[in-house]
Coordinates of C-alpha atoms and ligand atoms in Angstrom, one line a residue:
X1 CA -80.3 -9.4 153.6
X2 CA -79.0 -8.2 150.1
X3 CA -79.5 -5.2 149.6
X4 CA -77.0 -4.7 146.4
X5 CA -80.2 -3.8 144.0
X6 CA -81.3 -1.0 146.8
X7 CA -77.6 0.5 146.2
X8 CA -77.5 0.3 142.7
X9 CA -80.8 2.3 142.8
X10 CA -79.6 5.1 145.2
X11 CA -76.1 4.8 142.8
X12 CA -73.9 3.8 145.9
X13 CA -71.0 1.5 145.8
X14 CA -71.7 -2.5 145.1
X15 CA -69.5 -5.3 144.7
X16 CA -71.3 -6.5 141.5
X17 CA -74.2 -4.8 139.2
X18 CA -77.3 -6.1 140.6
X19 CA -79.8 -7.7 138.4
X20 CA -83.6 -8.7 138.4
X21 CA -85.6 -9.5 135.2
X22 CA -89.3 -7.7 134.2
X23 CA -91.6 -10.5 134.4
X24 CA -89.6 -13.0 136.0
X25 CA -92.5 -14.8 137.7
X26 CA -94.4 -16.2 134.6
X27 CA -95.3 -19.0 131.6
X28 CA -92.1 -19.4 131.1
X29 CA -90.9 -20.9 133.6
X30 CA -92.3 -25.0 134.5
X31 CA -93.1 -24.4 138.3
X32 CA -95.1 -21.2 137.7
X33 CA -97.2 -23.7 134.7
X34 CA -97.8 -26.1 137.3
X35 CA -99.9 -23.4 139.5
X36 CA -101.4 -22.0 136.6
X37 CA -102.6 -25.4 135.7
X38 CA -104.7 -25.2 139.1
X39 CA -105.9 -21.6 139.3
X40 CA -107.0 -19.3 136.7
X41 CA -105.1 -15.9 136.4
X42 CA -106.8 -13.6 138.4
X43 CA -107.2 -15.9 141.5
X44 CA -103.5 -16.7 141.5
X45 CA -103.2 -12.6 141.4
X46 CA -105.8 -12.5 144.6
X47 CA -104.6 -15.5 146.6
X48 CA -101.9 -14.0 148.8
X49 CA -100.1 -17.4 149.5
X50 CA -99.8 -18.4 145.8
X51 CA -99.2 -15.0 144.4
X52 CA -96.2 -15.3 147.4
X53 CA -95.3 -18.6 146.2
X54 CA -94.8 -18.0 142.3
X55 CA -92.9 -14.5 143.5
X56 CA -90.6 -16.4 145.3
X57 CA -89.8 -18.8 142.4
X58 CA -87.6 -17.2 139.9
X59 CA -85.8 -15.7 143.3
X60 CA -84.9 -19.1 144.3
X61 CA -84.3 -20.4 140.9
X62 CA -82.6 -17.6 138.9
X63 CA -81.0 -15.9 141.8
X64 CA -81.6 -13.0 141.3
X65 CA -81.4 -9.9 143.3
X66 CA -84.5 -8.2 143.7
X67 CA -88.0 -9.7 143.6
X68 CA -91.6 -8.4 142.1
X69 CA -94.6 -8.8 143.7
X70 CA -96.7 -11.2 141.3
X71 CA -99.4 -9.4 140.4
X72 CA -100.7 -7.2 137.1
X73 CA -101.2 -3.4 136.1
X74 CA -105.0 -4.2 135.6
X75 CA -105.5 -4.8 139.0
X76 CA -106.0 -1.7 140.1
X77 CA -108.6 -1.0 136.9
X78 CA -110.7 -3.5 138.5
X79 CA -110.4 -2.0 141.8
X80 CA -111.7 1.2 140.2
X81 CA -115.0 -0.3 139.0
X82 CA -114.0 -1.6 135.7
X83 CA -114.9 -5.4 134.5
X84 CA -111.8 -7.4 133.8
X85 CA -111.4 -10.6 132.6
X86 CA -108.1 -12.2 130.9
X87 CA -108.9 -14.5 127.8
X88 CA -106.4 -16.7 126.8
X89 CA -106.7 -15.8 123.3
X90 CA -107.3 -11.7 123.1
X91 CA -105.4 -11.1 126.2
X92 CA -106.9 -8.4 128.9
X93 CA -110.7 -7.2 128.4
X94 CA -112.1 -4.5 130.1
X95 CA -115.9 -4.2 129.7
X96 CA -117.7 -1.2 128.8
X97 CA -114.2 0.9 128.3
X98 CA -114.6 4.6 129.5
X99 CA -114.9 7.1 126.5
X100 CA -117.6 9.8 128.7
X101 CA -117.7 12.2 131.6
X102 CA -119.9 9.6 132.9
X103 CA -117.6 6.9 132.9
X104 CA -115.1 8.4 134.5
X105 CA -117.4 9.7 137.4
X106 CA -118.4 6.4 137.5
X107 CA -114.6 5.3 138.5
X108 CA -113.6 5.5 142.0
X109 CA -110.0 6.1 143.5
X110 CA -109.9 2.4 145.7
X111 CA -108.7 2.5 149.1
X112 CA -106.2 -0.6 148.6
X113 CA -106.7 -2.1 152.2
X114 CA -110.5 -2.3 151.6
X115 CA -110.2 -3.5 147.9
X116 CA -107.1 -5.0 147.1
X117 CA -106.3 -6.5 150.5
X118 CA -104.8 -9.3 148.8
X119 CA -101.7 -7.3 148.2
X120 CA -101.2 -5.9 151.4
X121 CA -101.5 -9.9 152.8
X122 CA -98.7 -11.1 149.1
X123 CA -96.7 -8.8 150.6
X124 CA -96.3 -9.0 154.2
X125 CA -95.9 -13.0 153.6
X126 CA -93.1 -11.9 151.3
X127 CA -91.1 -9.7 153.3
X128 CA -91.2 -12.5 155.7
X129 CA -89.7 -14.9 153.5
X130 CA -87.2 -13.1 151.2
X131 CA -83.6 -12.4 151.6
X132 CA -83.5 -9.7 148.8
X133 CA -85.6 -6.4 148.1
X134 CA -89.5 -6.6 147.0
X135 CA -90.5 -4.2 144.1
X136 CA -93.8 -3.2 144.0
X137 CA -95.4 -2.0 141.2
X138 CA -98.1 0.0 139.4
X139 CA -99.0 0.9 135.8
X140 CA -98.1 4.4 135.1
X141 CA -101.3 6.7 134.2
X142 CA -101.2 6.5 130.7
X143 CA -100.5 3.0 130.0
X144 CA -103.8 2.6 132.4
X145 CA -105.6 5.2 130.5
X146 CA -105.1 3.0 127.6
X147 CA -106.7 0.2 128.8
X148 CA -109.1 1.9 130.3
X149 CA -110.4 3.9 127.2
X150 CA -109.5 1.2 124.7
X151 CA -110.8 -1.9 126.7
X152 CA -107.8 -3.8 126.1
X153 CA -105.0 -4.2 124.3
X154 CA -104.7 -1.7 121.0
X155 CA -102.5 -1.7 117.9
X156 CA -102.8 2.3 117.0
X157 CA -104.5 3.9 120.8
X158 CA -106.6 5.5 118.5
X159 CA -109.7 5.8 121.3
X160 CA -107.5 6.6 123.5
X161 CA -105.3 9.8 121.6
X162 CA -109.1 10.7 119.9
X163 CA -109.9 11.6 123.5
X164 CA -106.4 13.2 124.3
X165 CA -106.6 15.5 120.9
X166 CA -110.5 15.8 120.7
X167 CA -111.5 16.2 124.2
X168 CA -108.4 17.0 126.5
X169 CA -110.4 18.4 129.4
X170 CA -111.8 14.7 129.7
X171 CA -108.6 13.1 129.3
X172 CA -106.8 14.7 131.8
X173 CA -110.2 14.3 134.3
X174 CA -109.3 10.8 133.8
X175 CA -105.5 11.0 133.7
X176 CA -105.9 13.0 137.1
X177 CA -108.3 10.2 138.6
X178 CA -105.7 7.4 138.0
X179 CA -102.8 9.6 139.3
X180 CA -104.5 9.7 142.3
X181 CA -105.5 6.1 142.5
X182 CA -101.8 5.1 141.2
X183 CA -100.0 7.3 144.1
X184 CA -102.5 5.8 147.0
X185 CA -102.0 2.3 145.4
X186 CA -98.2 2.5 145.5
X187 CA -98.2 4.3 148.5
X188 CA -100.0 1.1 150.6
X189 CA -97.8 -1.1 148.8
X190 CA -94.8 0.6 150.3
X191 CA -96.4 1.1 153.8
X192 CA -96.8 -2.6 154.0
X193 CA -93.4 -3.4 153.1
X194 CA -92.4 -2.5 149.0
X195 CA -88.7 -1.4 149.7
X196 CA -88.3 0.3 145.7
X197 CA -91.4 0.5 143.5
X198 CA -91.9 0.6 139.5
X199 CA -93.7 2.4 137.7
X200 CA -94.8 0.8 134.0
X201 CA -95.2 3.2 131.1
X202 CA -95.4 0.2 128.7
X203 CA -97.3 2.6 125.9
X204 CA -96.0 5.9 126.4
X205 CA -93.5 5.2 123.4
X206 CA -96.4 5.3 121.4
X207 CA -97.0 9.1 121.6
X208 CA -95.3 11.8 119.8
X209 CA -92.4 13.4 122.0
X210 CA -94.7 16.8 122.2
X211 CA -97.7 15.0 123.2
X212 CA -96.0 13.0 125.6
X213 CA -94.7 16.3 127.3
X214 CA -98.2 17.7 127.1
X215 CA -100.7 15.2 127.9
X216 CA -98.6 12.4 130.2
X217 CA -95.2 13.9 131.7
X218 CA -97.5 16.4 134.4
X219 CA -99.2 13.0 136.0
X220 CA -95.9 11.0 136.2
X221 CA -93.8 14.1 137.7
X222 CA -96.7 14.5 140.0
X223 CA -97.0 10.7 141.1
X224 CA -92.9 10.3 141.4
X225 CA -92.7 13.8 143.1
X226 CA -95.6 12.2 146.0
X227 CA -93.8 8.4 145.9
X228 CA -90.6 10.5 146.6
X229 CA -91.8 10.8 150.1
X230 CA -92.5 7.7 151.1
X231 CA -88.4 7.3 151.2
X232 CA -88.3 4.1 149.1
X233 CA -86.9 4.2 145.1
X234 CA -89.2 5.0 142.1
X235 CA -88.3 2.9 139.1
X236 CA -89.9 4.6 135.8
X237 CA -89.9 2.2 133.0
X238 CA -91.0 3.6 129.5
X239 CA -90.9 1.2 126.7
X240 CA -89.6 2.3 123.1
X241 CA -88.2 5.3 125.2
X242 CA -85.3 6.9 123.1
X243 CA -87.5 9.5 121.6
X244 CA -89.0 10.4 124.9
X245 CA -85.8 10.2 127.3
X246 CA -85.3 14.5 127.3
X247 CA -88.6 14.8 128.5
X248 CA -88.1 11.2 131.0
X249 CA -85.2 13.1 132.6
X250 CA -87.7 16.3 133.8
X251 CA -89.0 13.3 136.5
X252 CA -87.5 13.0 139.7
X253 CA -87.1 9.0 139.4
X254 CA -84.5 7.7 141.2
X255 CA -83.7 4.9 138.2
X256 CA -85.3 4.9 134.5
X257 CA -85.5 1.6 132.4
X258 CA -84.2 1.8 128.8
X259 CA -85.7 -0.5 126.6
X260 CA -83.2 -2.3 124.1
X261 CA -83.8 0.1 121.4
X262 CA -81.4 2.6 122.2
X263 CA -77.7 1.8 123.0
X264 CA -77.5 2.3 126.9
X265 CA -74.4 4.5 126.3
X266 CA -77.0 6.9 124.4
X267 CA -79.2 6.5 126.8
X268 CA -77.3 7.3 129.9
X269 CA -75.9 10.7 127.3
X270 CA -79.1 11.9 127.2
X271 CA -80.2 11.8 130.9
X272 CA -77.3 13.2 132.3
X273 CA -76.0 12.0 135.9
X274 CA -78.9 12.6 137.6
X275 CA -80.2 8.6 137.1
X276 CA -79.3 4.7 138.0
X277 CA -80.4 3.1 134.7
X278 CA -82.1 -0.2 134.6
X279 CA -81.7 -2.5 131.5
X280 CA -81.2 -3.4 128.6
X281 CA -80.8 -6.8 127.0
X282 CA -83.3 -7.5 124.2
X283 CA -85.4 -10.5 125.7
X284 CA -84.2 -12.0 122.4
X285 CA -81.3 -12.4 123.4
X286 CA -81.9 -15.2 125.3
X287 CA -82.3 -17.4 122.3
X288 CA -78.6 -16.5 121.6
X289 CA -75.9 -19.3 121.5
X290 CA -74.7 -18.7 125.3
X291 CA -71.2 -17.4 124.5
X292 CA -72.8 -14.5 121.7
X293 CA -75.4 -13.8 124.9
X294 CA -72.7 -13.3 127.1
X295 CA -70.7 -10.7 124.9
X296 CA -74.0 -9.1 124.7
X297 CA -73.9 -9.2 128.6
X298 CA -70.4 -7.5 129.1
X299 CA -70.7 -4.7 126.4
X300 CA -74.0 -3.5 128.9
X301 CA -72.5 -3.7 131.5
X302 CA -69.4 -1.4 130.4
X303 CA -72.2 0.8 129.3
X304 CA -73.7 1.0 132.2
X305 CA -70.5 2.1 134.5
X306 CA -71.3 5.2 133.2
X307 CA -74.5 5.6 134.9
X308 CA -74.9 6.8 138.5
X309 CA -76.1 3.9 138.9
X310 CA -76.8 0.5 136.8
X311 CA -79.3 -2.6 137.2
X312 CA -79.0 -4.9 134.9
X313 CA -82.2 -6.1 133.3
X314 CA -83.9 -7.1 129.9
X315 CA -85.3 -4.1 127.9
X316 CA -88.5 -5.3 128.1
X317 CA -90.4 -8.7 129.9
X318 CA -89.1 -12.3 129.5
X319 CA -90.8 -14.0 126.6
X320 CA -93.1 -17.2 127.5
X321 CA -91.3 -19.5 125.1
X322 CA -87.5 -18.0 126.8
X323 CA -85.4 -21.1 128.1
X324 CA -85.8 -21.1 131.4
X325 CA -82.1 -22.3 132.0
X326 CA -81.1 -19.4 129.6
X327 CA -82.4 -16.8 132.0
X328 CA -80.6 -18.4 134.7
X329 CA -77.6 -18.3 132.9
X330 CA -78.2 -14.8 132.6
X331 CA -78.0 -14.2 136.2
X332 CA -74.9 -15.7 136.5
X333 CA -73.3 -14.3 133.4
X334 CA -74.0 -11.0 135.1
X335 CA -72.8 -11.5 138.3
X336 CA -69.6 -13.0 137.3
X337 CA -68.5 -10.4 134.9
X338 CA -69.5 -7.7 136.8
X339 CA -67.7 -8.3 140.1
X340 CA -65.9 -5.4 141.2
Ligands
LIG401 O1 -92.8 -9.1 136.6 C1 -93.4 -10.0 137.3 O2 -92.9 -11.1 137.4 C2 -94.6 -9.6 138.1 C3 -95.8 -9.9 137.4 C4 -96.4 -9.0 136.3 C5 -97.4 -9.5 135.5 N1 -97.9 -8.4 134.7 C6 -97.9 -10.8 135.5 C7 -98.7 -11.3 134.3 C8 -96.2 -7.7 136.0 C9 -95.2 -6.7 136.6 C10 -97.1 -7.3 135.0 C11 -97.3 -6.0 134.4 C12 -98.1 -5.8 133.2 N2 -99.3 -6.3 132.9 C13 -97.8 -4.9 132.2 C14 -96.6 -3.9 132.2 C15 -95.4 -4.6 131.9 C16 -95.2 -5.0 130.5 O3 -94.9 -6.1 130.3 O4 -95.2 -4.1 129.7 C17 -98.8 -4.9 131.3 C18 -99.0 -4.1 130.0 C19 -99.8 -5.9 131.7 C20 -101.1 -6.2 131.1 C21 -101.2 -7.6 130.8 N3 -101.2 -8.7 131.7 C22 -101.3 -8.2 129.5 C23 -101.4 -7.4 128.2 C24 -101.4 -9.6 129.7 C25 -101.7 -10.6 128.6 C26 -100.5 -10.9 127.8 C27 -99.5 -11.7 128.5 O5 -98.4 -11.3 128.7 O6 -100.0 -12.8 128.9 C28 -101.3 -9.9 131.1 C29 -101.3 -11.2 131.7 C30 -100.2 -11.5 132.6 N4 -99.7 -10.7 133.6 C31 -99.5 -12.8 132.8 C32 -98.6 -12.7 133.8 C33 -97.7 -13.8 134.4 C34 -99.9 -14.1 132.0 C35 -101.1 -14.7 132.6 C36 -101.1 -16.2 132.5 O7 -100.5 -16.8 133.4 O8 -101.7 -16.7 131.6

């Protein structure tokens, strides 16, 4: 088993920086088109043997060293009563979005073994198949709240921070429901057999640093601070997080993702030695000529030696139209220049 990525996390010694790639399972790659072409999105997420299958894909094919479970943040929205559906054109919607102390008394926390069984089974058929560590994963609370109270995908989050300034009592009734639901969820993925789980803040960079610190930090200390016990690493990943990272480091996460805004060197400055870091290669910069990719590749990677820790990753998830051979160039770009 290799368990390099599992090192990097707890910032032990490796022989080379580990690396794994947000959305790895996904359009871009030809084998994961050919199940789509069978099986809308949301039964490939609930079929246990075909979310295992397109998990395993990039694993084999990229070689990379850890592997996510294939599955989405909304996931769990459904599972708390909400409507989804995925449209091809508008992305995510969630009916009748939650904007009322109604609505959210209407949500309930979901006992993941009765309602999302489908994991449980993704997993347990993964751990009996892979040779390197399986993330799990959950949306963190805010990133859900958005969805939840914007029904969908949003430019400006203005439904959601009308609530947040307007009404905070509601908002954190809400934020405090999905904390809940987001610590049970995670903690069943790990009981059946997550060995490091991540937690996406894909919106948080939308929110002013004192809001952030106000209305969102409490419910992600509190859900790391309970993950923390289940013994396995807790990834926090906040997109566009430069502005956010000295409030970031009052979490007990064992490894923060860093988008590619920031330099990583900054980065790894402002949160102190505390943290592995995960990141940051603009996804971009996979439609680099290969040689200008790889210099990009090496100046990371001396960044990150400063870390306690360092998993190489892109700042944000592969693109749909990224050349699949690109991204397994990656890989091995990163391995080879960062053998020890
Ligand atoms: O990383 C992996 O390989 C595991 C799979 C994974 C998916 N979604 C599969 C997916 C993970 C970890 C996610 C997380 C997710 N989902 C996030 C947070 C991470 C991020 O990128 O910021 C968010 C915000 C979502 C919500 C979501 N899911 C949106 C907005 C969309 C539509 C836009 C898009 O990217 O297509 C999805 C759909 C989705 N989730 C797809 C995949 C492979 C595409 C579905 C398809 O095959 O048509």
């Amino acid at each position: 088993m290799n368990d390099i990525f599992l090192k990097a996390c707890r910032g032990e010694e490796v022989p080379y920086t580990p690396v794994w790639i947000m959305r790895q399972a996904g359009r871009y790659l030809p084998e994961y088109q050919a199940v789509r072409a069978e099986v809308d999105f949301l039964t490939l997420c609930k079929t246990p043997e075909l979310a295992a299958k397109v998990t395993l894909q990039p694993v084999e094919k990229l070689k990379v060293d850890a592997a996510i479970l294939f599955s989405d943040i909304l996931i769990a929205v459904e599972a708390m009563g909400m409507h989804l559906e995925f449209s091809d054109r508008k992305g995510p919607v969630l009916s009748d979005p939650v904007r009322t102390k109604s609505g959210i008394d209407r949500l309930v926390i979901p006992d993941t073994e009765d309602s999302m069984p489908f994991v449980i089974e993704a997993i347990k058929i993964l751990r009996s198949q892979l040779n390197v560590p399986l993330i799990g994963f959950s949306g963190a609370p805010f990133t859900l709240a958005t969805y939840m109270i914007e029904g969908g995908s949003s430019k400006n989050f203005l439904n959601t921070k009308r609530m947040m300034f307007q009404n905070p009592g509601l908002f954190s009734l809400l934020m405090d429901k999905i904390t809940m639901t987001v610590i049970s969820y995670l903690s069943s993925q790990i009981r059946a057999g997550a060995q490091a789980v991540q937690l996406f803040d894909t919106w948080a960079g939308a929110l002013a640093p004192e809001d952030y610190k106000e209305f969102v930090l409490p419910s992600v200390k509190r859900a790391i601070a309970e993950l923390k016990k289940e013994g396995v690493p807790v990834i926090y990943f906040v997109n566009e997080c430069a502005a956010l990272l000295k409030e970031i480091k009052k979490t007990t996460a064992d490894v923060i993702g860093i988008d590619w805004r920031i330099d990583l060197k900054d980065a790894i400055k402002g949160l102190g030695k505390k943290f592995a870091v995960q990141g940051n290669l603009d996804p971009c910069a996979l439609f680099l000529p290969h040689e200008k990719m790889e210099d990009k590749v090496k100046d990371i990677l001396w960044k990150g030696e400063f870390a306690k820790g360092h998993i190489f990753n892109l700042g944000h998830g592969i693109l749909p139209e990224s050349p699949a051979e690109n991204a397994v160039a990656l890989v091995e770009a990163v391995h080879r220049f960062s053998e020890r």
